[in-house]
Every structure is written in structure tokens, then in C-alpha cells.
Amino acid sequence: MRGPASVAHLAGRFFGSIRPGPPTADDEAWAASHLGPGELALWQQMSNPDRRHAVQVARDVVGALSDGATDAVIAAALLHDSGKVVSNYRTPMRVVATLVWSLVDPARAHAWLDAGPPRRRLAEYRLHPELGADLLAAADADDLVVRWAREHHRPEDRWTIDPRIGSVLKHCDGD
């Protein structure tokens, strides 16, 4: 079961996701200035709510790290949820998927990738960190960006990135 902080994060993401429209033109340009060509192509596939959330996370990371916020760190913040493009769920189905995975053993996700569309898409949503890392690797993203996409839901003792950077990224994501 999810803790109170996680529930608050999910509620915030839900209410943020029902606002229509993409990030502002300034936010889009700012994000693009920190992404390589392959990363930018993946960024442009992300949903409007995911891009708006990612810009906020990235701007918070810059505020927390100032000079330590390299392009790779900013790209990691911007693209950590990029794997969600695979399931292509919008807000209502994300709510359903979150509820399903709160009741179903997450270990089933890999097996469900080979199932029919309903289970496969649920698995794709659950496995968005791994799928996003694969997409980012194929997009020639920086190694830190790939690793953070894969690890952003893992406990800190399973991160391969600098724990100081990971802690800031995690905190700014609010997850």
C-alpha cells in the first residue's frame, strides 16, 4: 500500500493532469535547450501533463542544485517518466492502472507484457521506468538520464547515480 506522501503526490499529479494544454512556449524552449536530438524527439511524444510536470521537476532541481544542475541532470528530470509514452494512457486509465497495481503483485508485470492488450498496457504502465530507459538508450541519451529513468522508483540503496543528485531528483519529483 502507498504511504501518505505518495498518496499526496498522486493526488497532486491527478489534479495537475486535468488542466489542458502543453507547457508554456518558454518552458518548451527551456526544456529543448537541455536535450539532445533523440531526447527531444522522445520529449515531444510525452503527454502535455507529463511535460508540464517534468518542467516543474527540472526547474526545482535547478533551484536545488544551481551549478550542479548539468544538462544531463536537467534531462534526467525532464525525461524520468518518458516510458509512459509506451502505454499511452491518459489520466483516467492511469488512475485505473495505479489502483490495479496497488492490488496486484508487481512481479506479474513482466509476464503481462506478453498478454493481450488490457494486461499488456497495464504492464507497460507499471514498467515505464525500464521501458523509458530503453527508449532513452535508443535515443542516445546521456548515461545518467538512462539510469535515472530506470531507477527513479527504486529505493536509494539501488541507485547507481550519485546519491546527492538522486536525492534531489527524487525530492523534486515529490514521489
XYZ file of N, CA and C in Angstrom:
525
model
N 0.832 -1.179 0.000
C 0.000 0.000 0.000
C 0.882 1.251 0.000
N 0.398 2.304 -0.555
C 1.156 3.543 -0.651
C 1.045 4.337 0.644
N 2.135 5.062 0.970
C 2.150 5.908 2.161
C 1.490 7.244 1.891
N 1.285 8.035 2.952
C 0.618 9.336 2.802
C 1.326 10.277 1.834
N 2.658 10.300 1.844
C 3.377 11.197 0.929
C 3.123 10.794 -0.517
N 3.110 9.504 -0.775
C 2.875 9.023 -2.126
C 1.446 9.319 -2.573
N 0.484 9.170 -1.675
C -0.905 9.470 -1.998
C -1.045 10.960 -2.312
N -0.391 11.798 -1.517
C -0.428 13.245 -1.779
C 0.187 13.555 -3.142
N 1.310 12.877 -3.453
C 1.955 13.070 -4.762
C 0.995 12.679 -5.881
N 0.357 11.521 -5.748
C -0.561 11.056 -6.784
C -1.759 11.993 -6.931
N -2.274 12.485 -5.819
C -3.396 13.426 -5.890
C -2.967 14.708 -6.605
N -1.793 15.200 -6.278
C -1.282 16.395 -6.952
C -1.099 16.175 -8.435
N -0.548 15.012 -8.791
C -0.364 14.705 -10.208
C -1.712 14.607 -10.920
N -2.716 14.001 -10.256
C -4.035 13.876 -10.857
C -4.621 15.262 -11.156
N -4.645 16.130 -10.154
C -5.255 17.438 -10.362
C -4.451 18.276 -11.349
N -3.135 18.091 -11.377
C -2.316 18.777 -12.369
C -2.560 18.257 -13.776
N -2.947 16.990 -13.878
C -3.107 16.384 -15.200
C -4.418 16.741 -15.879
N -5.373 17.224 -15.116
C -6.658 17.525 -15.756
C -6.701 18.931 -16.359
N -5.670 19.721 -16.085
C -5.573 21.036 -16.737
C -5.151 20.813 -18.185
N -5.828 21.413 -19.139
C -5.465 21.184 -20.542
C -4.233 21.977 -20.973
N -3.672 21.542 -22.063
C -2.617 22.298 -22.722
C -1.207 21.858 -22.393
N -0.307 22.207 -23.287
C 1.106 21.874 -23.111
C 1.780 22.853 -22.151
N 3.056 22.624 -21.869
C 3.803 23.644 -21.125
C 3.816 24.946 -21.922
N 4.154 26.033 -21.262
C 4.245 27.308 -21.968
C 5.331 27.224 -23.039
N 5.270 28.126 -23.990
C 6.295 28.157 -25.044
C 7.684 28.381 -24.440
N 7.771 29.220 -23.420
C 9.060 29.444 -22.746
C 9.566 28.168 -22.087
N 8.662 27.431 -21.430
C 9.069 26.173 -20.796
C 9.502 25.139 -21.833
N 8.779 25.079 -22.942
C 9.152 24.136 -24.012
C 10.537 24.474 -24.555
N 10.791 25.756 -24.795
C 12.093 26.174 -25.323
C 13.200 25.904 -24.309
N 12.930 26.169 -23.036
C 13.909 25.910 -21.986
C 14.242 24.423 -21.927
N 13.210 23.588 -21.941
C 13.437 22.137 -21.906
C 14.253 21.702 -23.125
N 13.864 22.154 -24.298
C 14.560 21.762 -25.532
C 16.025 22.169 -25.494
N 16.339 23.262 -24.815
C 17.733 23.725 -24.765
C 18.630 22.810 -23.935
N 18.042 21.896 -23.184
C 18.809 20.972 -22.344
C 18.783 19.538 -22.861
N 18.177 19.325 -24.019
C 18.011 17.968 -24.542
C 18.741 17.795 -25.863
N 19.301 16.600 -26.050
C 19.878 16.258 -27.337
C 18.768 15.916 -28.329
N 19.120 15.732 -29.604
C 18.083 15.483 -30.629
C 17.198 14.267 -30.334
N 17.782 13.154 -29.946
C 16.978 11.965 -29.641
C 16.129 12.154 -28.405
N 16.697 12.821 -27.402
C 15.947 13.109 -26.183
C 14.767 14.033 -26.490
N 15.012 15.029 -27.316
C 13.953 15.974 -27.682
C 12.819 15.261 -28.424
N 13.164 14.342 -29.297
C 12.125 13.594 -30.021
C 11.257 12.801 -29.040
N 11.869 12.218 -28.037
C 11.106 11.474 -27.029
C 10.285 12.438 -26.168
N 10.882 13.557 -25.771
C 10.176 14.591 -25.009
C 8.891 14.994 -25.726
N 8.962 15.180 -27.035
C 7.808 15.643 -27.808
C 6.700 14.591 -27.888
N 7.013 13.342 -27.594
C 5.999 12.283 -27.566
C 5.273 12.216 -26.227
N 5.865 12.793 -25.194
C 5.264 12.745 -23.866
C 3.969 13.564 -23.833
N 3.057 13.172 -22.966
C 1.781 13.877 -22.856
C 1.988 15.284 -22.294
N 1.033 16.148 -22.541
C 1.096 17.510 -22.003
C 1.239 17.516 -20.481
N 0.417 16.747 -19.746
C 0.586 16.757 -18.285
C 1.966 16.255 -17.847
N 2.490 15.232 -18.521
C 3.818 14.722 -18.148
C 4.899 15.761 -18.431
N 4.780 16.472 -19.542
C 5.776 17.510 -19.847
C 5.682 18.671 -18.864
N 4.457 19.089 -18.520
C 4.310 20.167 -17.534
C 4.914 19.757 -16.197
N 4.620 18.531 -15.755
C 5.185 18.015 -14.502
C 6.705 17.971 -14.585
N 7.230 17.467 -15.675
C 8.676 17.322 -15.828
C 9.391 18.669 -15.813
N 8.806 19.680 -16.437
C 9.412 21.016 -16.406
C 9.479 21.518 -14.967
N 8.412 21.322 -14.221
C 8.417 21.772 -12.824
C 9.487 21.036 -12.024
N 9.587 19.723 -12.221
C 10.622 18.944 -11.533
C 12.001 19.479 -11.905
N 12.234 19.681 -13.190
C 13.549 20.136 -13.653
C 13.880 21.528 -13.125
N 12.919 22.413 -13.115
C 13.174 23.762 -12.588
C 13.464 23.703 -11.082
N 12.761 22.832 -10.369
C 13.036 22.664 -8.941
C 14.438 22.090 -8.719
N 14.852 21.171 -9.588
C 16.199 20.601 -9.496
C 17.240 21.703 -9.700
N 17.027 22.533 -10.686
C 17.962 23.645 -10.932
C 18.031 24.539 -9.695
N 16.893 24.825 -9.097
C 16.879 25.653 -7.900
C 17.623 25.014 -6.739
N 17.519 23.699 -6.626
C 18.172 22.997 -5.520
C 19.661 22.792 -5.747
N 20.063 22.574 -6.999
C 21.467 22.258 -7.285
C 22.259 23.420 -7.862
N 21.605 24.431 -8.355
C 22.224 25.562 -9.062
C 23.322 25.079 -10.006
N 24.592 25.320 -9.688
C 25.672 24.959 -10.617
C 25.800 23.457 -10.852
N 25.274 22.647 -9.938
C 25.343 21.196 -10.097
C 24.307 20.638 -11.053
N 23.440 21.499 -11.549
C 22.385 21.064 -12.469
C 22.918 21.107 -13.899
N 23.648 20.088 -14.265
C 24.175 19.969 -15.624
C 23.038 19.659 -16.586
N 23.326 19.744 -17.880
C 22.305 19.372 -18.871
C 21.833 17.937 -18.657
N 22.747 17.038 -18.303
C 22.352 15.638 -18.076
C 21.405 15.526 -16.887
N 21.662 16.231 -15.816
C 20.785 16.195 -14.647
C 19.423 16.792 -15.003
N 19.426 17.893 -15.725
C 18.157 18.512 -16.138
C 17.402 17.569 -17.071
N 18.093 16.948 -18.008
C 17.444 15.994 -18.908
C 16.878 14.808 -18.124
N 17.598 14.362 -17.098
C 17.096 13.264 -16.263
C 15.778 13.658 -15.603
N 15.713 14.907 -15.118
C 14.472 15.395 -14.511
C 13.357 15.493 -15.553
N 13.698 15.968 -16.733
C 12.694 16.147 -17.788
C 12.171 14.829 -18.344
N 12.996 13.808 -18.352
C 12.653 12.572 -19.070
C 12.434 11.362 -18.163
N 12.397 11.557 -16.857
C 12.285 10.407 -15.954
C 11.021 9.581 -16.194
N 9.945 10.185 -16.650
C 8.693 9.461 -16.911
C 8.452 9.193 -18.392
N 9.483 9.306 -19.211
C 9.304 9.161 -20.659
C 8.777 7.788 -21.077
N 8.989 6.775 -20.264
C 8.488 5.441 -20.595
C 6.973 5.348 -20.616
N 6.300 6.338 -20.058
C 4.832 6.318 -20.070
C 4.274 6.486 -21.473
N 5.100 6.898 -22.423
C 4.616 7.007 -23.806
C 4.272 5.634 -24.378
N 4.852 4.579 -23.833
C 4.617 3.233 -24.371
C 3.172 2.805 -24.141
N 2.661 2.955 -22.923
C 1.265 2.560 -22.662
C 0.282 3.559 -23.258
N 0.727 4.807 -23.408
C -0.093 5.880 -23.967
C -1.389 6.084 -23.188
N -1.368 5.808 -21.897
C -2.536 6.051 -21.060
C -2.704 7.541 -20.802
N -3.944 7.951 -20.766
C -4.281 9.288 -20.331
C -4.751 9.192 -18.878
N -5.123 10.293 -18.298
C -5.401 10.359 -16.867
C -6.378 9.300 -16.358
N -7.541 9.098 -16.949
C -8.470 8.106 -16.371
C -7.869 6.696 -16.287
N -7.190 6.273 -17.336
C -6.607 4.932 -17.293
C -5.387 4.858 -16.376
N -4.698 5.971 -16.193
C -3.584 5.989 -15.229
C -4.112 5.771 -13.818
N -5.266 6.365 -13.524
C -5.876 6.158 -12.214
C -6.223 4.682 -12.051
N -6.843 4.098 -13.068
C -7.197 2.679 -13.023
C -5.934 1.822 -12.851
N -4.913 2.111 -13.646
C -3.673 1.322 -13.568
C -3.029 1.422 -12.190
N -3.019 2.609 -11.623
C -2.442 2.794 -10.287
C -3.210 1.977 -9.263
N -4.530 1.969 -9.380
C -5.345 1.168 -8.463
C -5.097 -0.327 -8.676
N -5.031 -0.754 -9.928
C -4.767 -2.171 -10.210
C -3.448 -2.596 -9.580
N -2.394 -1.802 -9.796
C -1.078 -2.200 -9.292
C -0.968 -2.057 -7.776
N -1.911 -1.375 -7.146
C -1.915 -1.360 -5.685
C -2.503 -2.660 -5.138
N -3.210 -3.415 -6.005
C -3.844 -4.666 -5.593
C -3.157 -5.915 -6.149
N -2.437 -5.755 -7.263
C -1.821 -6.890 -7.949
C -0.325 -6.904 -7.669
N 0.217 -8.083 -7.492
C 1.653 -8.229 -7.256
C 2.420 -7.663 -8.450
N 3.278 -6.661 -8.212
C 4.034 -6.046 -9.312
C 4.922 -7.041 -10.069
N 5.229 -8.160 -9.455
C 6.053 -9.169 -10.135
C 5.348 -9.720 -11.377
N 4.058 -9.554 -11.473
C 3.316 -10.035 -12.653
C 3.550 -9.171 -13.894
N 4.063 -7.987 -13.712
C 4.166 -7.041 -14.821
C 4.937 -7.617 -16.004
N 6.074 -8.238 -15.757
C 6.867 -8.770 -16.878
C 6.101 -9.855 -17.637
N 5.399 -10.711 -16.936
C 4.614 -11.757 -17.597
C 3.470 -11.154 -18.402
N 2.907 -10.078 -17.910
C 1.780 -9.443 -18.597
C 2.200 -8.731 -19.873
N 3.486 -8.482 -20.061
C 3.928 -7.859 -21.318
C 3.586 -8.723 -22.524
N 3.484 -10.026 -22.317
C 3.163 -10.953 -23.407
C 1.669 -11.266 -23.489
N 0.871 -10.636 -22.653
C -0.565 -10.886 -22.626
C -1.275 -10.001 -23.652
N -2.586 -10.115 -23.676
C -3.394 -9.282 -24.566
C -3.356 -7.829 -24.146
N -3.954 -6.961 -24.988
C -3.869 -5.510 -24.769
C -4.203 -4.995 -23.366
N -5.271 -5.428 -22.719
C -5.515 -4.792 -21.411
C -4.370 -5.043 -20.417
N -3.961 -6.279 -20.288
C -2.878 -6.582 -19.336
C -1.536 -6.044 -19.825
N -1.296 -6.147 -21.116
C -0.020 -5.648 -21.648
C 0.131 -4.156 -21.375
N -0.918 -3.401 -21.628
C -0.824 -1.948 -21.398
C -0.676 -1.625 -19.913
N -1.346 -2.396 -19.056
C -1.141 -2.219 -17.616
C 0.321 -2.485 -17.254
N 0.886 -3.524 -17.842
C 2.297 -3.850 -17.595
C 3.202 -2.748 -18.125
N 2.901 -2.234 -19.297
C 3.718 -1.151 -19.859
C 3.703 0.073 -18.945
N 2.557 0.357 -18.375
C 2.482 1.494 -17.458
C 3.311 1.217 -16.208
N 3.159 0.028 -15.646
C 3.907 -0.332 -14.435
C 5.414 -0.327 -14.693
N 5.811 -0.775 -15.874
C 7.235 -0.902 -16.215
C 7.782 0.331 -16.927
N 7.097 1.470 -16.795
C 7.554 2.665 -17.509
C 8.997 3.049 -17.188
N 9.514 2.796 -15.982
C 10.928 3.144 -15.768
C 11.872 2.343 -16.677
N 11.661 1.052 -16.762
C 12.516 0.213 -17.615
C 12.331 0.534 -19.091
N 11.076 0.662 -19.500
C 10.789 0.944 -20.907
C 11.322 2.314 -21.310
N 11.200 3.286 -20.407
C 11.744 4.610 -20.677
C 13.256 4.578 -20.811
N 13.916 3.819 -19.938
C 15.377 3.700 -20.027
C 15.775 3.105 -21.371
N 15.040 2.110 -21.827
C 15.339 1.501 -23.133
C 15.143 2.517 -24.263
N 14.066 3.287 -24.198
C 13.827 4.312 -25.219
C 14.921 5.368 -25.196
N 15.318 5.767 -24.007
C 16.364 6.788 -23.885
C 17.712 6.275 -24.382
N 18.019 5.023 -24.089
C 19.272 4.442 -24.595
C 19.256 4.434 -26.123
N 18.120 4.067 -26.708
C 17.993 4.053 -28.166
C 18.066 5.467 -28.744
N 17.701 6.470 -27.932
C 17.733 7.874 -28.372
C 19.106 8.508 -28.128
N 20.061 7.700 -27.704
C 21.429 8.165 -27.447
C 21.487 9.197 -26.324
N 20.645 8.995 -25.304
C 20.651 9.889 -24.152
C 21.893 9.644 -23.306
N 22.262 10.645 -22.533
C 23.361 10.522 -21.587
C 23.080 9.351 -20.636
N 24.142 8.672 -20.222
C 24.005 7.510 -19.351
C 23.264 7.847 -18.054
N 23.510 9.014 -17.483
C 22.817 9.397 -16.253
C 21.312 9.483 -16.488
N 20.910 9.995 -17.625
C 19.488 10.128 -17.971
C 18.850 8.740 -18.078
N 19.543 7.830 -18.732
C 19.048 6.456 -18.889
C 18.915 5.787 -17.526
N 19.967 5.892 -16.719
C 19.949 5.229 -15.412
C 18.876 5.816 -14.500
N 18.711 7.151 -14.499
C 17.695 7.723 -13.626
C 16.290 7.320 -14.070
N 16.026 7.278 -15.351
C 14.708 6.819 -15.814
C 14.440 5.408 -15.289
N 15.444 4.547 -15.347
C 15.286 3.159 -14.885
C 15.139 3.091 -13.362
N 15.803 3.966 -12.635
C 15.933 3.819 -11.181
C 15.052 4.743 -10.359
N 14.298 5.635 -10.986
C 13.640 6.683 -10.205
C 12.555 6.195 -9.244
N 12.090 4.965 -9.375
C 11.143 4.411 -8.400
C 11.801 3.395 -7.473
N 13.079 3.185 -7.631
C 13.793 2.236 -6.771
C 14.183 2.895 -5.450
N 14.410 2.059 -4.422
C 14.951 2.612 -3.180
C 16.370 3.139 -3.406
N 16.761 4.102 -2.610
C 18.057 4.764 -2.775
C 19.230 3.784 -2.792
N 19.138 2.724 -2.022
C 20.265 1.781 -1.988
C 20.412 0.981 -3.282
N 19.495 1.178 -4.216
C 19.591 0.500 -5.515
C 19.866 1.478 -6.660
N 20.218 2.722 -6.336
C 20.579 3.698 -7.354
C 22.036 3.505 -7.755
N 22.318 3.763 -9.020
C 23.704 3.737 -9.482
C 24.220 5.142 -9.753
N 23.364 6.143 -9.556
C 23.813 7.524 -9.758
C 24.251 8.099 -8.413
N 24.939 9.217 -8.454
C 25.376 9.918 -7.255
C 24.162 10.118 -6.338
N 24.212 9.607 -5.112
C 23.054 9.718 -4.214
C 22.620 11.162 -3.941
N 23.543 12.103 -3.963
C 23.168 13.504 -3.751
C 22.281 13.989 -4.896
N 22.671 13.660 -6.119
C 21.865 14.033 -7.296
C 20.539 13.285 -7.272
N 20.598 11.984 -7.012
C 19.376 11.188 -6.964
C 18.394 11.675 -5.918
N 18.910 12.056 -4.759
C 18.037 12.556 -3.688
C 17.325 13.843 -4.098
N 18.050 14.713 -4.766
C 17.430 15.968 -5.236
C 16.383 15.665 -6.304
N 16.732 14.809 -7.270
C 15.774 14.440 -8.313
C 14.508 13.819 -7.701
N 14.691 12.914 -6.776
C 13.567 12.239 -6.129
C 12.714 13.234 -5.348
N 13.375 14.068 -4.569
C 12.645 15.056 -3.762
C 11.852 16.019 -4.659
N 12.477 16.496 -5.710
C 11.810 17.450 -6.602
C 10.653 16.809 -7.365
N 10.747 15.496 -7.602
C 9.651 14.779 -8.249
C 8.480 14.631 -7.277
N 8.777 14.667 -5.983
C 7.722 14.536 -4.987
C 7.203 13.129 -4.831
N 7.899 12.196 -5.438
C 7.443 10.803 -5.444
C 8.082 10.008 -4.337
